[in-house]
Structures are given as structure tokens and as C-alpha cells.
Amino acid sequence: MTRTTTEDLSTDLSTDLSTQQIISLLTEELHDLDPAERKAKSLELLSVFGRAKADALPAEERPEAPETPPGPLLICDWAEDLGLDGSTQQLGITVEPGPTKVMKTAAATGHSLVSSGHVGADILHVPAGSGFAPHTHPGDHLLFVLAGTGTIAVAGEIVRTRPGQVYMVQGAVTHAVGAVTDHMILSVGAPHRRLDSPDRQELTAYAALLGELGEITCRLCDIRATSGEELTAKGCTHSPHRFG
């Protein structure tokens, strides 16, 4: 009997097959294998399915990092292991621009770490004095601050962020992210969008950042105003109206 190889199955999955045809192919692939070989082959086949699923996604939703193809396990190095200092784990974070410009920003860059096509993680670099203008985006984000001082503006406040913090951003609520110094952020979100995807974020009016009284307060400067221009006129350097 002619055996179907994993490469043959990968090719077949790129064409339109019925569920029964796929089951038949899998049955043939795993037939007469001992338990250890069957387990190893099953993991390999899951990886094939992952690649086929990714290939079927729209271009803007496909995983960006070719070194981490979809499969049963996605793993990617994002920091250098510097070992333990007593009971404290040391990680090395490289603070430098990434290879991909983030869509709808003036200067933010980054690179994708892992993505299933639904949930994914990216490293973002935001140069000092720049940032993400007021926006919303599909789904919610967890933002882990890796290096540098930054800001998050939402619901009438501009708040300082620092390394070691993580904050949740509700995608439907207008917010803005800024960099006081060169800033590195690990962003985890679902649904995941590529850094250069036009629908990663939707820019909104600055007024959507204001609080219930129509004001915004910079907690770094202790200055309150009714607009970004007024904040700047009063001496604040952190208003996200400058990030457009």
C-alpha cells in the first residue's frame, strides 16, 4: 500500500477536501505506527493543520514572525536570560527600534513575537516624545512595560507608566500611549492584528479622551485643561495631541 507522507498531507490540505477525505488521510498516515511514533506523528500533523489554518487567513491577520509558524506550540525569545541575582530574576531587554513601522503612528516600530491568528504578542518601541494618538482598536490589550517611562491617557487623565507594570486597555475606549523616554512595551491582544495592518487601530478625536467634565488632567505635571493645546500652553509636555 502506498503511504501518505506528511508533506503529501500538507499539499492536500491546501486544496478543498471534505472532512471524510481528511479523516481517511489521517487514518492512513497513522496506521500501524507504534504508540511513540503515533504520538510524534500526531504532533507533526497538528503543526501541518496550524500552517494550513494560517495560510487560509487574510494577509493582514497572518502571523508576522516566520520563525514561529503556527502549530501545537509557539515559542519565541523576547528577552535575554541574565540569571538570578539572589531571588530576583534578571532579564535583558534591548531598547531599539523594530523592523516594522506601526500603522497610523509617526514613529512607533516593533516586531511580532507569536500569533495564532486570533491571539498574539508584539514588542513595541516608542521613541521619546512620540506615541500613539487617541485611538480605539479591535479587542482588548494587555500592555507590559519593559523599559523606559511612558504615559497612558484615558478617561480624562494622563498617568505615568514604568517598567514592571502591566495595564489593561479596553479596545472600545479611546486611549493614547506616550513615551517620556525611549519606551519598550510588550503588547498582548485578541484579536491580534499585524503591526502594519490598517485596522490595528482606529484614530479618534482628542475630545474622546476628556473626562465627564470635559477636562483632562496630567498627573505627571498636575495640570488640568480642556484641550491638548491648553495643556501645552500651561507647560505640560505629555499631551497625546502631539502624536498625530
mmCIF file of C-alpha atoms in Angstrom:
data_model
loop_
_atom_site.group_PDB
_atom_site.id
_atom_site.type_symbol
_atom_site.label_atom_id
_atom_site.label_comp_id
_atom_site.label_asym_id
_atom_site.label_seq_id
_atom_site.Cartn_x
_atom_site.Cartn_y
_atom_site.Cartn_z
ATOM 1 C CA MET A 1 0.000 0.000 0.000
ATOM 2 C CA THR A 2 1.312 3.460 -0.849
ATOM 3 C CA ARG A 3 1.729 5.521 2.331
ATOM 4 C CA THR A 4 0.733 9.177 2.516
ATOM 5 C CA THR A 5 3.577 11.345 3.833
ATOM 6 C CA THR A 6 3.162 14.440 5.990
ATOM 7 C CA GLU A 7 4.374 16.507 3.032
ATOM 8 C CA ASP A 8 1.653 14.942 0.861
ATOM 9 C CA LEU A 9 -0.939 15.747 3.503
ATOM 10 C CA SER A 10 0.261 19.342 3.763
ATOM 11 C CA THR A 11 -0.148 19.674 -0.003
ATOM 12 C CA ASP A 12 -3.584 18.066 0.108
ATOM 13 C CA LEU A 13 -4.733 20.440 2.854
ATOM 14 C CA SER A 14 -4.035 23.373 0.550
ATOM 15 C CA THR A 15 -6.837 22.081 -1.707
ATOM 16 C CA ASP A 16 -10.534 21.711 -0.961
ATOM 17 C CA LEU A 17 -11.073 18.371 0.773
ATOM 18 C CA SER A 18 -14.127 17.008 2.500
ATOM 19 C CA THR A 19 -13.950 16.148 6.188
ATOM 20 C CA GLN A 20 -14.183 12.445 5.356
ATOM 21 C CA GLN A 21 -11.266 12.688 2.920
ATOM 22 C CA ILE A 22 -9.134 14.363 5.602
ATOM 23 C CA ILE A 23 -10.071 11.653 8.131
ATOM 24 C CA SER A 24 -9.114 8.973 5.620
ATOM 25 C CA LEU A 25 -5.757 10.604 5.010
ATOM 26 C CA LEU A 26 -5.075 10.823 8.748
ATOM 27 C CA THR A 27 -6.090 7.202 9.300
ATOM 28 C CA GLU A 28 -3.673 6.102 6.571
ATOM 29 C CA GLU A 29 -0.901 8.320 7.960
ATOM 30 C CA LEU A 30 -1.145 6.857 11.473
ATOM 31 C CA HIS A 31 -1.893 3.233 10.539
ATOM 32 C CA ASP A 32 0.335 0.533 12.058
ATOM 33 C CA LEU A 33 2.596 3.005 13.917
ATOM 34 C CA ASP A 34 3.727 2.106 17.429
ATOM 35 C CA PRO A 35 2.435 4.423 20.224
ATOM 36 C CA ALA A 36 5.585 6.575 20.404
ATOM 37 C CA GLU A 37 5.700 7.064 16.633
ATOM 38 C CA ARG A 38 1.955 7.748 16.533
ATOM 39 C CA LYS A 39 2.298 10.489 19.177
ATOM 40 C CA ALA A 40 5.205 12.124 17.355
ATOM 41 C CA LYS A 41 3.378 11.943 14.022
ATOM 42 C CA SER A 42 0.200 13.357 15.588
ATOM 43 C CA LEU A 43 2.133 16.424 16.801
ATOM 44 C CA GLU A 44 3.620 16.826 13.334
ATOM 45 C CA LEU A 45 0.165 16.649 11.770
ATOM 46 C CA LEU A 46 -1.160 19.254 14.222
ATOM 47 C CA SER A 47 1.620 21.540 13.022
ATOM 48 C CA VAL A 48 0.522 20.923 9.427
ATOM 49 C CA PHE A 49 -3.045 21.860 10.352
ATOM 50 C CA GLY A 50 -1.739 25.016 12.046
ATOM 51 C CA ARG A 51 0.146 26.072 8.913
ATOM 52 C CA ALA A 52 -2.887 25.361 6.739
ATOM 53 C CA LYS A 53 -5.097 27.427 9.052
ATOM 54 C CA ALA A 54 -2.643 30.340 8.937
ATOM 55 C CA ASP A 55 -2.428 30.195 5.133
ATOM 56 C CA ALA A 56 -6.216 30.479 4.956
ATOM 57 C CA LEU A 57 -6.254 33.718 6.981
ATOM 58 C CA PRO A 58 -6.456 37.135 5.289
ATOM 59 C CA ALA A 59 -2.968 38.550 4.729
ATOM 60 C CA GLU A 60 -3.346 41.195 7.428
ATOM 61 C CA GLU A 61 -4.183 38.561 10.061
ATOM 62 C CA ARG A 62 -1.415 36.060 9.337
ATOM 63 C CA PRO A 63 1.383 35.599 11.877
ATOM 64 C CA GLU A 64 4.177 38.036 11.154
ATOM 65 C CA ALA A 65 7.170 36.140 12.519
ATOM 66 C CA PRO A 66 8.243 33.361 10.099
ATOM 67 C CA GLU A 67 10.445 31.786 12.752
ATOM 68 C CA THR A 68 7.363 30.831 14.794
ATOM 69 C CA PRO A 69 4.972 29.044 12.399
ATOM 70 C CA PRO A 70 1.586 28.059 13.892
ATOM 71 C CA GLY A 71 1.458 24.644 15.499
ATOM 72 C CA PRO A 72 0.761 22.930 18.819
ATOM 73 C CA LEU A 73 3.485 25.062 20.455
ATOM 74 C CA LEU A 74 4.510 28.655 19.725
ATOM 75 C CA ILE A 75 7.673 29.851 21.441
ATOM 76 C CA CYS A 76 9.816 32.924 20.873
ATOM 77 C CA ASP A 77 12.660 34.589 22.787
ATOM 78 C CA TRP A 78 11.777 38.190 23.675
ATOM 79 C CA ALA A 79 14.370 38.915 26.396
ATOM 80 C CA GLU A 80 17.815 37.684 27.387
ATOM 81 C CA ASP A 81 18.028 35.463 30.457
ATOM 82 C CA LEU A 82 20.640 37.150 32.685
ATOM 83 C CA GLY A 83 20.216 34.666 35.510
ATOM 84 C CA LEU A 84 19.231 35.033 39.150
ATOM 85 C CA ASP A 85 20.503 37.767 41.472
ATOM 86 C CA GLY A 86 19.596 36.227 44.788
ATOM 87 C CA SER A 87 15.881 35.638 44.445
ATOM 88 C CA THR A 88 15.412 38.182 41.635
ATOM 89 C CA GLN A 89 15.296 37.037 38.016
ATOM 90 C CA GLN A 90 17.247 39.335 35.681
ATOM 91 C CA LEU A 91 16.107 39.852 32.080
ATOM 92 C CA GLY A 92 17.915 41.823 29.385
ATOM 93 C CA ILE A 93 15.685 43.981 27.152
ATOM 94 C CA THR A 94 17.177 45.594 24.044
ATOM 95 C CA VAL A 95 15.864 49.145 23.685
ATOM 96 C CA GLU A 96 15.945 49.843 19.971
ATOM 97 C CA PRO A 97 13.531 50.329 17.054
ATOM 98 C CA GLY A 98 11.945 47.291 15.470
ATOM 99 C CA PRO A 99 11.885 46.359 11.769
ATOM 100 C CA THR A 100 8.192 47.142 11.206
ATOM 101 C CA LYS A 101 6.550 50.569 11.401
ATOM 102 C CA VAL A 102 3.297 50.520 13.344
ATOM 103 C CA MET A 103 0.443 51.661 11.123
ATOM 104 C CA LYS A 104 -1.097 55.097 11.886
ATOM 105 C CA THR A 105 1.801 56.244 14.080
ATOM 106 C CA ALA A 106 4.554 58.741 13.329
ATOM 107 C CA ALA A 107 7.493 56.876 14.848
ATOM 108 C CA ALA A 108 6.478 53.672 16.690
ATOM 109 C CA THR A 109 8.021 50.429 15.419
ATOM 110 C CA GLY A 110 8.175 46.851 16.576
ATOM 111 C CA HIS A 111 8.201 43.188 15.726
ATOM 112 C CA SER A 112 5.689 40.399 16.155
ATOM 113 C CA LEU A 113 6.602 37.604 18.571
ATOM 114 C CA VAL A 114 3.883 34.962 18.217
ATOM 115 C CA SER A 115 0.381 34.832 16.795
ATOM 116 C CA SER A 116 -2.265 32.159 16.352
ATOM 117 C CA GLY A 117 -4.202 34.437 14.024
ATOM 118 C CA HIS A 118 -6.516 35.229 16.946
ATOM 119 C CA VAL A 119 -4.328 35.982 19.972
ATOM 120 C CA GLY A 120 -0.799 37.326 19.597
ATOM 121 C CA ALA A 121 2.037 39.303 21.152
ATOM 122 C CA ASP A 122 4.258 42.088 19.821
ATOM 123 C CA ILE A 123 7.222 44.102 21.097
ATOM 124 C CA LEU A 124 6.748 47.840 20.532
ATOM 125 C CA HIS A 125 9.384 50.592 20.544
ATOM 126 C CA VAL A 126 8.143 54.158 21.035
ATOM 127 C CA PRO A 127 10.789 56.922 20.770
ATOM 128 C CA ALA A 128 10.937 59.591 23.494
ATOM 129 C CA GLY A 129 8.418 62.360 22.891
ATOM 130 C CA SER A 130 6.245 60.345 20.494
ATOM 131 C CA GLY A 131 3.411 57.905 20.920
ATOM 132 C CA PHE A 132 0.063 56.526 19.805
ATOM 133 C CA ALA A 133 -2.521 59.266 19.166
ATOM 134 C CA PRO A 134 -6.014 58.815 20.668
ATOM 135 C CA HIS A 135 -7.484 55.624 19.230
ATOM 136 C CA THR A 136 -9.564 52.519 19.699
ATOM 137 C CA HIS A 137 -8.824 49.039 18.367
ATOM 138 C CA PRO A 138 -10.393 45.588 17.929
ATOM 139 C CA GLY A 139 -10.392 43.709 21.230
ATOM 140 C CA ASP A 140 -8.587 44.479 24.486
ATOM 141 C CA HIS A 141 -4.847 44.705 25.071
ATOM 142 C CA LEU A 142 -2.547 43.847 27.956
ATOM 143 C CA LEU A 143 0.462 46.188 27.886
ATOM 144 C CA PHE A 144 3.587 45.124 29.819
ATOM 145 C CA VAL A 145 6.066 47.980 30.287
ATOM 146 C CA LEU A 146 9.551 46.561 29.645
ATOM 147 C CA ALA A 147 11.763 49.658 29.565
ATOM 148 C CA GLY A 148 11.561 53.431 29.731
ATOM 149 C CA THR A 149 8.980 55.781 31.204
ATOM 150 C CA GLY A 150 5.693 56.274 29.380
ATOM 151 C CA THR A 151 2.136 57.527 29.738
ATOM 152 C CA ILE A 152 -1.361 56.199 29.263
ATOM 153 C CA ALA A 153 -4.155 58.707 28.678
ATOM 154 C CA VAL A 154 -7.761 57.623 29.180
ATOM 155 C CA ALA A 155 -10.998 58.928 30.720
ATOM 156 C CA GLY A 156 -9.734 62.430 31.462
ATOM 157 C CA GLU A 157 -6.325 61.527 32.897
ATOM 158 C CA ILE A 158 -2.726 61.164 31.730
ATOM 159 C CA VAL A 159 -0.903 58.718 34.002
ATOM 160 C CA ARG A 160 2.789 57.745 34.202
ATOM 161 C CA THR A 161 3.804 54.166 33.384
ATOM 162 C CA ARG A 162 7.113 52.481 34.235
ATOM 163 C CA PRO A 163 8.952 49.171 33.785
ATOM 164 C CA GLY A 164 7.461 46.337 35.803
ATOM 165 C CA GLN A 165 3.886 47.488 35.302
ATOM 166 C CA VAL A 166 1.152 45.891 33.238
ATOM 167 C CA TYR A 167 -2.096 47.602 32.372
ATOM 168 C CA MET A 168 -5.268 46.615 30.568
ATOM 169 C CA VAL A 169 -6.644 48.725 27.739
ATOM 170 C CA GLN A 170 -10.270 48.263 26.747
ATOM 171 C CA GLY A 171 -10.211 48.418 22.983
ATOM 172 C CA ALA A 172 -13.561 50.204 22.666
ATOM 173 C CA VAL A 173 -12.483 53.042 25.000
ATOM 174 C CA THR A 174 -10.432 55.857 23.452
ATOM 175 C CA HIS A 175 -6.903 55.928 24.868
ATOM 176 C CA ALA A 176 -3.418 57.120 23.934
ATOM 177 C CA VAL A 177 0.055 55.809 24.787
ATOM 178 C CA GLY A 178 3.082 58.083 25.042
ATOM 179 C CA ALA A 179 6.838 57.824 25.631
ATOM 180 C CA VAL A 180 8.615 60.157 28.066
ATOM 181 C CA THR A 181 11.904 58.341 27.413
ATOM 182 C CA ASP A 182 12.519 55.666 24.780
ATOM 183 C CA HIS A 183 9.842 53.170 25.673
ATOM 184 C CA MET A 184 9.534 49.393 25.167
ATOM 185 C CA ILE A 185 6.176 47.633 25.575
ATOM 186 C CA LEU A 186 5.097 44.010 25.256
ATOM 187 C CA SER A 187 1.571 44.083 23.810
ATOM 188 C CA VAL A 188 -0.708 41.042 24.048
ATOM 189 C CA GLY A 189 -4.103 41.241 22.374
ATOM 190 C CA ALA A 190 -7.004 39.412 20.784
ATOM 191 C CA PRO A 191 -7.998 39.536 18.042
ATOM 192 C CA HIS A 192 -4.384 40.012 17.006
ATOM 193 C CA ARG A 193 -3.565 42.356 14.144
ATOM 194 C CA ARG A 194 -0.208 42.745 12.419
ATOM 195 C CA LEU A 195 1.767 45.859 13.299
ATOM 196 C CA ASP A 196 1.344 47.149 9.746
ATOM 197 C CA SER A 197 -2.334 46.227 9.480
ATOM 198 C CA PRO A 198 -4.557 49.237 8.663
ATOM 199 C CA ASP A 199 -7.195 48.026 11.136
ATOM 200 C CA ARG A 200 -4.839 47.509 14.085
ATOM 201 C CA GLN A 201 -6.142 50.806 15.456
ATOM 202 C CA GLU A 202 -8.748 53.428 14.574
ATOM 203 C CA LEU A 203 -7.789 57.044 15.276
ATOM 204 C CA THR A 204 -10.361 59.135 17.160
ATOM 205 C CA ALA A 205 -10.870 62.773 18.150
ATOM 206 C CA TYR A 206 -8.875 64.116 21.102
ATOM 207 C CA ALA A 207 -12.155 65.124 22.757
ATOM 208 C CA ALA A 208 -12.900 61.419 23.352
ATOM 209 C CA LEU A 209 -10.088 61.412 25.948
ATOM 210 C CA LEU A 210 -11.738 64.075 28.097
ATOM 211 C CA GLY A 211 -13.458 63.223 31.357
ATOM 212 C CA GLU A 212 -17.094 63.778 32.309
ATOM 213 C CA LEU A 213 -16.473 67.492 32.967
ATOM 214 C CA GLY A 214 -14.823 67.972 29.571
ATOM 215 C CA GLU A 215 -11.326 68.217 31.049
ATOM 216 C CA ILE A 216 -8.099 66.238 31.059
ATOM 217 C CA THR A 217 -5.541 66.206 33.893
ATOM 218 C CA CYS A 218 -1.865 65.326 33.519
ATOM 219 C CA ARG A 219 -0.940 63.516 36.726
ATOM 220 C CA LEU A 220 2.756 63.917 35.928
ATOM 221 C CA CYS A 221 2.526 67.726 35.800
ATOM 222 C CA ASP A 222 -0.544 68.238 37.996
ATOM 223 C CA ILE A 223 -2.058 70.416 35.262
ATOM 224 C CA ARG A 224 -5.709 70.436 34.191
ATOM 225 C CA ALA A 225 -7.109 71.746 30.900
ATOM 226 C CA THR A 226 -9.939 71.365 28.408
ATOM 227 C CA SER A 227 -7.722 70.521 25.414
ATOM 228 C CA GLY A 228 -4.273 69.327 24.479
ATOM 229 C CA GLU A 229 -3.299 72.781 23.258
ATOM 230 C CA GLU A 230 -4.288 74.284 26.611
ATOM 231 C CA LEU A 231 -2.275 71.662 28.478
ATOM 232 C CA THR A 232 0.773 72.533 26.382
ATOM 233 C CA ALA A 233 0.232 76.268 26.900
ATOM 234 C CA LYS A 234 0.217 75.683 30.663
ATOM 235 C CA GLY A 235 3.581 73.863 30.480
ATOM 236 C CA CYS A 236 2.609 70.172 30.142
ATOM 237 C CA THR A 237 4.763 68.157 27.704
ATOM 238 C CA HIS A 238 2.748 64.915 27.823
ATOM 239 C CA SER A 239 -0.452 65.634 25.915
ATOM 240 C CA PRO A 240 -1.102 62.989 23.223
ATOM 241 C CA HIS A 241 -2.492 65.548 20.759
ATOM 242 C CA ARG A 242 1.140 65.865 19.622
ATOM 243 C CA PHE A 243 1.282 62.230 18.476
ATOM 244 C CA GLY A 244 -0.872 62.530 15.347
#
